[in-house]
Protein backbone atom coordinates (compact mmCIF):
# COMPACT_ATOMS: atom_id res chain seq x y z
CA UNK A 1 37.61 -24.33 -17.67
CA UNK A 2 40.27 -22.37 -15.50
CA UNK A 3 42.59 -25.11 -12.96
CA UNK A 4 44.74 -24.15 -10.76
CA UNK A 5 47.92 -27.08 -10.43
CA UNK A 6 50.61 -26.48 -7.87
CA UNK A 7 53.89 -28.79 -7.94
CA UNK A 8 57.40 -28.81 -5.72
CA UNK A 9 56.22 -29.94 -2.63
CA UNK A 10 57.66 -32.43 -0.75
CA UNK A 11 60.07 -33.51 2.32
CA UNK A 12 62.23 -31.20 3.64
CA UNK A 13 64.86 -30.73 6.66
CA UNK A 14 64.16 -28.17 8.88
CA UNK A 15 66.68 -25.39 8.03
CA UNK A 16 65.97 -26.19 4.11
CA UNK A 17 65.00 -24.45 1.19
CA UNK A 18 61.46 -25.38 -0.96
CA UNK A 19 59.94 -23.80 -4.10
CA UNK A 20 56.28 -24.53 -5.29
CA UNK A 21 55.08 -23.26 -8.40
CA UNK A 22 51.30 -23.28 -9.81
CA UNK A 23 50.21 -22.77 -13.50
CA UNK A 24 46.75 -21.37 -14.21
CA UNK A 25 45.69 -23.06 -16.96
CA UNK A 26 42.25 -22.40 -19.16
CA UNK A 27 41.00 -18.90 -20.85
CA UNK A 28 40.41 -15.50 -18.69
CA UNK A 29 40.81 -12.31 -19.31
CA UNK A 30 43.29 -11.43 -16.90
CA UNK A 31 44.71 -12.19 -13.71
CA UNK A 32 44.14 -9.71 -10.51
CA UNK A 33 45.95 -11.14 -7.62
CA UNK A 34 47.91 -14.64 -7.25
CA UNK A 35 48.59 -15.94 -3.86
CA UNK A 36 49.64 -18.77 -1.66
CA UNK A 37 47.57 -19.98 1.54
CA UNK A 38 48.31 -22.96 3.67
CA UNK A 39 46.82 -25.31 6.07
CA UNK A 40 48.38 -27.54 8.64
CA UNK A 41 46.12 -30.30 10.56
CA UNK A 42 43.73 -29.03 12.84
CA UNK A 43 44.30 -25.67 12.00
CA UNK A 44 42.39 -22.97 9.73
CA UNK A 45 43.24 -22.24 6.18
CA UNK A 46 45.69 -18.96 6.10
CA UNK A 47 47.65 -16.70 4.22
CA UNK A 48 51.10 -17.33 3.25
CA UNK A 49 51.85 -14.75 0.61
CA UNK A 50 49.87 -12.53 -2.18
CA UNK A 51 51.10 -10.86 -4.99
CA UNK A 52 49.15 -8.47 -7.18
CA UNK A 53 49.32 -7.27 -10.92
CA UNK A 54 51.34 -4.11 -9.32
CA UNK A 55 53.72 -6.16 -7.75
CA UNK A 56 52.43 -5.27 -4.32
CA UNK A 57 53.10 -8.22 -2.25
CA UNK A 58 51.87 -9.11 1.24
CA UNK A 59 53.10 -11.92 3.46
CA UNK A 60 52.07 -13.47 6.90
CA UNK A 61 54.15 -12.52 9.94
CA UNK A 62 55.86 -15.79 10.19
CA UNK A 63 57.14 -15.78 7.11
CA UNK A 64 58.56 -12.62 6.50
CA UNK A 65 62.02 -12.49 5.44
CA UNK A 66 62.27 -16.47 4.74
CA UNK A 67 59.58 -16.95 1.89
CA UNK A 68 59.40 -14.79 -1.54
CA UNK A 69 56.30 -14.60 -3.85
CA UNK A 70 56.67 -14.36 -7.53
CA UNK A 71 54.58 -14.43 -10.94
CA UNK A 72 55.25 -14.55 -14.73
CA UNK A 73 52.12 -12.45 -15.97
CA UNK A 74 52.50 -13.74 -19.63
CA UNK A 75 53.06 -17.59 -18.60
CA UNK A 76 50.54 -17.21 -15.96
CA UNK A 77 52.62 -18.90 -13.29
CA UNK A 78 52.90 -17.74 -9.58
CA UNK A 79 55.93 -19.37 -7.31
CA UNK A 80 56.77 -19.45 -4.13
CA UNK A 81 60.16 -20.00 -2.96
CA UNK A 82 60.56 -20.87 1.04
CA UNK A 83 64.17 -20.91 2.47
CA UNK A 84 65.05 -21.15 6.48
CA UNK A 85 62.02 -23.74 6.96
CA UNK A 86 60.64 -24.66 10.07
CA UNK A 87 58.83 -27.33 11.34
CA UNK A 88 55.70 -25.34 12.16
CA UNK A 89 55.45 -24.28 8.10
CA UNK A 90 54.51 -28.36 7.73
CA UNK A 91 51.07 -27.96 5.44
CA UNK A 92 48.97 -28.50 2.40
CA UNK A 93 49.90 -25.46 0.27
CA UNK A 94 47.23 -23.76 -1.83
CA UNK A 95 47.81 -21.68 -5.08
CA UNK A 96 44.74 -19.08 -5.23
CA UNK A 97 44.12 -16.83 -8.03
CA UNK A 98 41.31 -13.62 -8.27
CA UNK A 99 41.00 -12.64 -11.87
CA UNK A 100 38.32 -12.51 -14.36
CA UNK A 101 36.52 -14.83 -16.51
CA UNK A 102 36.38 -14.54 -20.55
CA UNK A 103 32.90 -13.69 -19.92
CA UNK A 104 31.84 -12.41 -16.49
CA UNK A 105 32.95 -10.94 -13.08
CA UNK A 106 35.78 -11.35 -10.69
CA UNK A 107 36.08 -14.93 -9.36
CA UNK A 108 38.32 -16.54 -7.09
CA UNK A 109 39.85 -20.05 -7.85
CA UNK A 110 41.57 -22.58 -5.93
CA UNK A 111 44.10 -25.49 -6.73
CA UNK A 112 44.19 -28.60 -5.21
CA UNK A 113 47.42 -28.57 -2.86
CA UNK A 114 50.54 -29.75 -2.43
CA UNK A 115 51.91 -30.82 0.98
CA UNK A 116 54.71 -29.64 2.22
CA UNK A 117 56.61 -31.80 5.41
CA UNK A 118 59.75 -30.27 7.46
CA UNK A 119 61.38 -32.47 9.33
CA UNK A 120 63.30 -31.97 12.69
């Protein structure tokens, strides 16, 4: 019942600014942690950015300082907005979400990507 749908990828010039946003859509009781993962061809599937209901965030190494992580607890939306883009962030972005059910125990859920291409 819960999907995940990220939009606002797309082509970009290196030196360009992106934003993708997901909406969690279905019934659960709440929403622990949103994040953002990514994975470019022929490499593994990795973090890009988390954000939890505190507002902690976390963010990989190489993007610190260029990409920001938000949500909207009572829309349910997470976004990720990506400035000073590089060729090397070229991937299929993921929206992830840990929260619980209506019924049940913490899950994890995935959406189903949206690439993301910078151009040199």
């Amino acid at each position: 019942q819960v999907q995940l749908v990220e939009s606002g990828g797309g082509l970009v010039q290196a030196g360009g600014s992106l934003t993708l946003s997901c909406t969690v859509s279905g019934s659960m009781r709440s929403i622990i942690q949103m994040g953002w993962y990514r994975q470019a061809p022929g490499n593994q599937r990795e973090l890009v950015a988390r954000i939890g209901s505190g507002y902690t965030t976390d963010y990989a190494d190489s993007v610190k300082g260029r990409f920001s992580i938000s949500r909207d607890n009572a829309k349910n939306f997470v976004y990720l907005q990506m400035s000073r883009l590089k060729v090397d962030d070229s991937a299929v972005y993921y929206c992830n979400v840990k929260g619980y059910p209506i019924t049940g125990s913490l899950d994890d859920y995935w959406g189903q990507g949206t690439q993301v291409i910078v151009s040199s």
